[in-house]
XYZ file of C-alpha atoms in Angstrom:
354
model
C 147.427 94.884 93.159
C 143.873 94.683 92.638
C 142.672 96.495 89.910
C 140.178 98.564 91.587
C 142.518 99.671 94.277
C 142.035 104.159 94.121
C 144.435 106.344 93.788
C 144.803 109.610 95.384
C 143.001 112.425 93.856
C 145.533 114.160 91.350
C 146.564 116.175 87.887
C 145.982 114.313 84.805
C 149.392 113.470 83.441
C 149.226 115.241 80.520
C 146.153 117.879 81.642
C 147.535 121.739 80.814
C 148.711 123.968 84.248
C 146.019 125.093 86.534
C 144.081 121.879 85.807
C 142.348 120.678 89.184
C 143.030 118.003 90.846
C 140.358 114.841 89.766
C 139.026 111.847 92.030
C 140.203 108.346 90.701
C 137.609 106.462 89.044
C 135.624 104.150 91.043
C 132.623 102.097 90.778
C 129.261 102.806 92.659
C 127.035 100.429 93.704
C 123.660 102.406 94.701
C 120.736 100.353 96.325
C 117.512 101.973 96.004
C 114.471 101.189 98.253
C 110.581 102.785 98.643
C 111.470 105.513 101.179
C 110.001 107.068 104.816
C 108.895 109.765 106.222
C 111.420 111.910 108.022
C 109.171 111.830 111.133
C 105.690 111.124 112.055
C 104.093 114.880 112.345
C 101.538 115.643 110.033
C 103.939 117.819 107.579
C 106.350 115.322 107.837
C 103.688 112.666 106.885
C 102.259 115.103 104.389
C 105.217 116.122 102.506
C 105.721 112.051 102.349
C 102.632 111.257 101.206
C 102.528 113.785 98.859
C 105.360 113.196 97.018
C 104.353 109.324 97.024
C 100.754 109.774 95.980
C 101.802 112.084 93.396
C 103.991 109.558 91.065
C 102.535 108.469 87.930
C 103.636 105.147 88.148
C 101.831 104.694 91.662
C 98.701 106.785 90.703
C 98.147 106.980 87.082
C 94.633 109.115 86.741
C 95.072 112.401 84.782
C 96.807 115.158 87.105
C 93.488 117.547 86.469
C 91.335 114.408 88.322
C 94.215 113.278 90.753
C 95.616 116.571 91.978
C 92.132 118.411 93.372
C 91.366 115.080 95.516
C 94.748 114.462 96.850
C 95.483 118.095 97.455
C 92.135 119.148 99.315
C 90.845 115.825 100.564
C 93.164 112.802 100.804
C 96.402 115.059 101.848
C 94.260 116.773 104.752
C 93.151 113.746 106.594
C 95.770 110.424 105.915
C 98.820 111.892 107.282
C 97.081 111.693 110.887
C 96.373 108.136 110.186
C 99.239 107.294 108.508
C 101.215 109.363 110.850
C 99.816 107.187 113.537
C 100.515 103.808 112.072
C 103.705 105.224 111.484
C 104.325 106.186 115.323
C 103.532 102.235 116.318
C 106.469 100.955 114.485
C 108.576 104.169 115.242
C 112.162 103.730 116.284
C 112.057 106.927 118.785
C 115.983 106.468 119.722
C 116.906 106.203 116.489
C 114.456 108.584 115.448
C 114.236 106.713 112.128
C 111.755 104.229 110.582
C 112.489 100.606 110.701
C 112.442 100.583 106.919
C 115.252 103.318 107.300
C 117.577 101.629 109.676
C 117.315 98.056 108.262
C 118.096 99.797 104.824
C 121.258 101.267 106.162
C 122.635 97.749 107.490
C 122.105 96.254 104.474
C 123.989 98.923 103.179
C 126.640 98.529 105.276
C 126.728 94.852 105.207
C 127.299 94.544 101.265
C 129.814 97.758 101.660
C 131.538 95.580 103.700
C 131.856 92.479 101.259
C 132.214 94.174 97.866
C 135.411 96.504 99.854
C 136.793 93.557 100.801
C 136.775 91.752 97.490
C 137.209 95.166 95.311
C 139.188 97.356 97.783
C 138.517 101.055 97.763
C 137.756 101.244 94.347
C 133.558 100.449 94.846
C 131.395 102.840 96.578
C 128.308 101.356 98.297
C 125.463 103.932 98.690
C 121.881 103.897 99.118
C 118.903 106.342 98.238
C 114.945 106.416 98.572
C 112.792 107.051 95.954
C 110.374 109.455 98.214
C 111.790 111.474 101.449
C 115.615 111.208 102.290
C 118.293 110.810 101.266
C 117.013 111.248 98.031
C 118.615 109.654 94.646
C 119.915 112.843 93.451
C 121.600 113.871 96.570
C 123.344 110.598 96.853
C 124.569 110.158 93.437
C 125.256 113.939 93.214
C 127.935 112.788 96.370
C 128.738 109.316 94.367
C 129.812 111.510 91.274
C 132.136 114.003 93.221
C 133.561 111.147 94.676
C 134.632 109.640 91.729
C 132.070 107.093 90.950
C 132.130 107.096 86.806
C 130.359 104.125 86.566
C 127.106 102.978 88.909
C 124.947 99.724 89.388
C 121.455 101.147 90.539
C 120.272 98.109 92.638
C 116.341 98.345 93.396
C 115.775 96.641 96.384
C 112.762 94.939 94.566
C 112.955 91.128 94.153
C 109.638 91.057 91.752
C 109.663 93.869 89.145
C 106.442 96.296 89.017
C 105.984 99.624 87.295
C 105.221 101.223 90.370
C 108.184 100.282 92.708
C 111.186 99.185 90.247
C 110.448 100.985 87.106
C 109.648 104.480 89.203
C 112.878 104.099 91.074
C 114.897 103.799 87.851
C 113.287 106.839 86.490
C 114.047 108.520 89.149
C 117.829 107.613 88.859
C 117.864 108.887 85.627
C 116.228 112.363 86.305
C 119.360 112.400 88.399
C 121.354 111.860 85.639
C 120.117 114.211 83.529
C 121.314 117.011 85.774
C 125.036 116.178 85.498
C 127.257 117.730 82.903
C 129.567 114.369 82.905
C 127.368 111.387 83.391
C 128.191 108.089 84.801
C 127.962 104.867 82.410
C 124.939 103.416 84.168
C 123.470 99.676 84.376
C 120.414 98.462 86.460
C 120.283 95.173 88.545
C 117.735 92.811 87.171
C 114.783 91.510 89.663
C 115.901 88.598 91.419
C 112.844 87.078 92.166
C 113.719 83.959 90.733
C 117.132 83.663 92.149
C 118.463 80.341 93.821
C 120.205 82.287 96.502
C 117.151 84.259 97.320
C 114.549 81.539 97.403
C 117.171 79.522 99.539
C 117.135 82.065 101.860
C 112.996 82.787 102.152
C 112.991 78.847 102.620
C 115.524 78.955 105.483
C 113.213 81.854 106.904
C 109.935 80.308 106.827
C 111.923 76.644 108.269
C 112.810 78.828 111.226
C 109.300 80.572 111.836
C 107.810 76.999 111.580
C 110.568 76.001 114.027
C 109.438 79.069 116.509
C 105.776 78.978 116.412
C 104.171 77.688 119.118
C 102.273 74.753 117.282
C 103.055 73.857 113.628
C 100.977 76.513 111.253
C 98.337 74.486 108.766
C 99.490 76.512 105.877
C 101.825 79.277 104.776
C 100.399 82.797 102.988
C 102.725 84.699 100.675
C 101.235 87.789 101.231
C 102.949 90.575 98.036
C 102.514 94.415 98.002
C 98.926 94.837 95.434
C 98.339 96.783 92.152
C 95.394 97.614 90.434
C 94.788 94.855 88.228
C 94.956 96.521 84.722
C 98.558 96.947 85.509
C 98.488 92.766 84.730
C 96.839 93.352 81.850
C 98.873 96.338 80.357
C 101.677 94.192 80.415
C 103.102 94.762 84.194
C 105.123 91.204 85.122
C 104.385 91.651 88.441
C 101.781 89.052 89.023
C 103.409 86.783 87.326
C 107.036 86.780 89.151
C 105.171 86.464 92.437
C 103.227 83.248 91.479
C 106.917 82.319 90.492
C 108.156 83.186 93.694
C 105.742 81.347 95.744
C 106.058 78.266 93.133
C 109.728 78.055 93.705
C 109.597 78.465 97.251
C 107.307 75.753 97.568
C 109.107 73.373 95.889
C 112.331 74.568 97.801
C 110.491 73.960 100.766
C 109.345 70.553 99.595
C 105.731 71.289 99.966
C 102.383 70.521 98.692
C 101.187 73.150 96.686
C 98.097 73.412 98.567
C 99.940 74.181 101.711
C 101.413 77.554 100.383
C 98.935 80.544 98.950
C 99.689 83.500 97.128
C 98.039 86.980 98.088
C 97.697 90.591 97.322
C 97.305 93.672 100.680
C 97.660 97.112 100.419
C 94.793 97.961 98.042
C 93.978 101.685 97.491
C 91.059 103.063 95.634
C 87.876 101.713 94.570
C 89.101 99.155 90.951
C 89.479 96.207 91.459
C 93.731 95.047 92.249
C 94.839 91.806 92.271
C 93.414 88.966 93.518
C 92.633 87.290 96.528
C 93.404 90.812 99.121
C 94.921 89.148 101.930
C 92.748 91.289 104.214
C 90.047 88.884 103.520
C 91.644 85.646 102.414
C 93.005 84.866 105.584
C 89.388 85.006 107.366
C 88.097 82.875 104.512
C 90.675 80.216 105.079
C 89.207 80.538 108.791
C 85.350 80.199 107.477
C 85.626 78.267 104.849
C 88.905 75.986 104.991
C 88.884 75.349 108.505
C 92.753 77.171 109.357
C 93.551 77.964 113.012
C 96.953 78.313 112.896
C 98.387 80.159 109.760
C 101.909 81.870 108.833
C 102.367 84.403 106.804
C 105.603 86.292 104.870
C 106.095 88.912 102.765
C 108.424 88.344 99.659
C 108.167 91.264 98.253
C 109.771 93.332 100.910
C 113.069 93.465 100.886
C 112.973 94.966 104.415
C 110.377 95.127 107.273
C 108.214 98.378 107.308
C 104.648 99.966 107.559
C 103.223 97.200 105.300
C 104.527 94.384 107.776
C 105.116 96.060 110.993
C 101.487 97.600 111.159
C 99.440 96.239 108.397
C 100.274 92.356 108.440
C 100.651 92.305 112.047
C 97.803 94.530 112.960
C 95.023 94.992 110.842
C 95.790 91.320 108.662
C 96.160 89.495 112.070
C 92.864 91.353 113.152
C 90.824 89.851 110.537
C 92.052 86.531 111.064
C 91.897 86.517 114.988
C 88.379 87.948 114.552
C 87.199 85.336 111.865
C 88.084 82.178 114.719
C 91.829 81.820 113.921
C 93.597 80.711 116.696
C 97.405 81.304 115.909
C 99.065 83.726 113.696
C 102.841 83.825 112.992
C 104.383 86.527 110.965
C 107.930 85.160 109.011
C 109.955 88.488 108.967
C 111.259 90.227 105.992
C 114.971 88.669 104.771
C 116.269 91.998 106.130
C 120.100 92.044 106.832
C 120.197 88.398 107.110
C 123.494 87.273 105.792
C 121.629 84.691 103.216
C 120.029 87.420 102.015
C 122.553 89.909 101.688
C 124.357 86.664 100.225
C 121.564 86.532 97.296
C 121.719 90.199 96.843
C 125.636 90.138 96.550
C 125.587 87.515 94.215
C 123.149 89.372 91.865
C 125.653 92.361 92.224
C 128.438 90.181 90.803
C 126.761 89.125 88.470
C 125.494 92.376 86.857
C 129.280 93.866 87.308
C 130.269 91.777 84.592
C 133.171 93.434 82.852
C 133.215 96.381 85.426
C 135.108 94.631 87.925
């Protein structure tokens, strides 16, 4: 029998009369993304944004110079914008984000495998760190359902303060509320993982294979940070270099033919360098590139940042600098290699559990 198949719940064998009935132990396996709006209204979007906006580890001025701006300024006019980028990507018969829906068949994918190889015994689950269904509520639910131990997976393949290390202290607020708390581990970034660059190689072979002529070069375009993270000791940077390193040399590649860049910047410091904004219409000016590719590695799932802001604004500035042909290389997704790389990493961390 395998040793994490469940039992019904039941008495303790030697618990006094009257004691309730308890859930069998299990394991819970809870993956952990960047989390959506619940629509794309403007309290939906502003509740959202709020909560995002208002995180230390994604804005880190003092509250009394933060709070005024976002509150009277910032929170009054970007959840029309964002609501509309939002509303371009919108899955209206799902009613759901993308971000939300390829989350859940991940989800459902690796619940699959690890039942099948552990039996009842593992509970899959995932949360978001901002809108629904939030961390607490979902381990509050693995908890009652037996889960005394959890692996709290962030679906981050590079580490950063302000998307791994938030989402872990937000699964230990959650902890903090329970009277019996769960033994608790966290996944390690897998950023340099064989299985994972195997399968962002595989991806970018097939979006060479699709485009319509063969791309000149490949960008790696990563989420940005300000860049005094780097230099406060964040890793960040320096696992995405690694990233793009080792999928170059997967891919067999020059080095040349493969750059690493930074999007999403926010705020007036200076982030990391080159903003992919305005690298790809350099390569354009200065390099000569008509047809480029571009991926994402450090989205474990398609969403606003690739959906609307590669393939919209990024596109825009290369189409409008001369380029010619622009291919977006989607996210890894639910694509078995990848839920392969992610599985693996689950294993691995399990050690002893199961």
């Amino acid at each position: 029998m395998n040793a994490l198949t469940p039992r019904t719940p039941a008495v303790p064998a030697h618990a006094p009369q009257g004691h309730p009935a308890v859930q069998p132990a299990r394991i819970g396996i809870l993956l952990a993304n960047l989390g959506t709006p619940d629509n794309t209204d403007y309290w939906s979007m502003r509740r959202y944004l709020n909560e995002f906006l208002s995180d230390k580890r994604v804005i880190d001025y003092p509250a009394w110079k933060w709070q005024p701006l976002l509150q009277t300024i910032i929170l009054t006019k970007r959840p029309f914008t964002s609501g509309a980028n939002y509303r371009k990507i919108w899955d209206r018969e799902r009613n759901e984000s993308p971000l939300l829906t390829i989350t859940k068949s991940q989800t459902e994918g690796l619940r699959e495998r690890l039942q099948a190889r552990f039996g009842d015994g593992v509970r899959v689950e995932f949360c978001m760190r901002y809108g629904n269904p939030s961390t607490q509520s979902v381990i509050k639910r693995m908890v009652e359902e037996g889960c005394q131990r959890i692996l709290f997976v962030p679906l981050y393949p590079q580490y950063a303060g302000a998307t791994s290390a938030t989402a872990c202290d937000q699964f230990f607020r959650a902890l903090m509320d329970l009277p019996w708390q769960p033994i608790a581990r966290v996944m390690d970034p897998y950023f340099d993982d064989p299985a994972y660059i195997g399968a962002l190689a595989e991806s970018v072979r097939r979006g060479w294979a699709a485009a319509e002529k063969e791309p000149e070069l490949l960008v790696c375009s990563y989420h940005g940070m300000p860049k005094r993270y780097l230099m406060q000791g964040d890793p960040y940077h320096c696992q995405c270099q690694k990233t793009t390193r080792l999928l170059t040399e997967a891919l067999g590649w020059e080095r040349t033919k493969v750059r690493t860049t930074f999007q999403s910047v926010f705020g007036t410091e200076e982030w990391l360098r080159p903003y992919t904004v305005e690298e790809v219409a350099r390569l354009v000016k200065e390099e000569g590139v008509k047809r480029l590719a571009i991926c994402a590695p450090a989205f474990s799932a398609d969403c606003i940042e690739t959906l609307e802001e590669i393939q919209e604004e990024i596109r825009e500035s290369f189409e409008h600098a001369g380029g010619e042909q622009f291919t977006y290389i989607p996210c890894l997704n639910d694509d078995p290699a990848h839920l392969d790389a992610i599985e693996g990493a689950i294993l691995r961390n399990l050690g002893g559990w199961a």
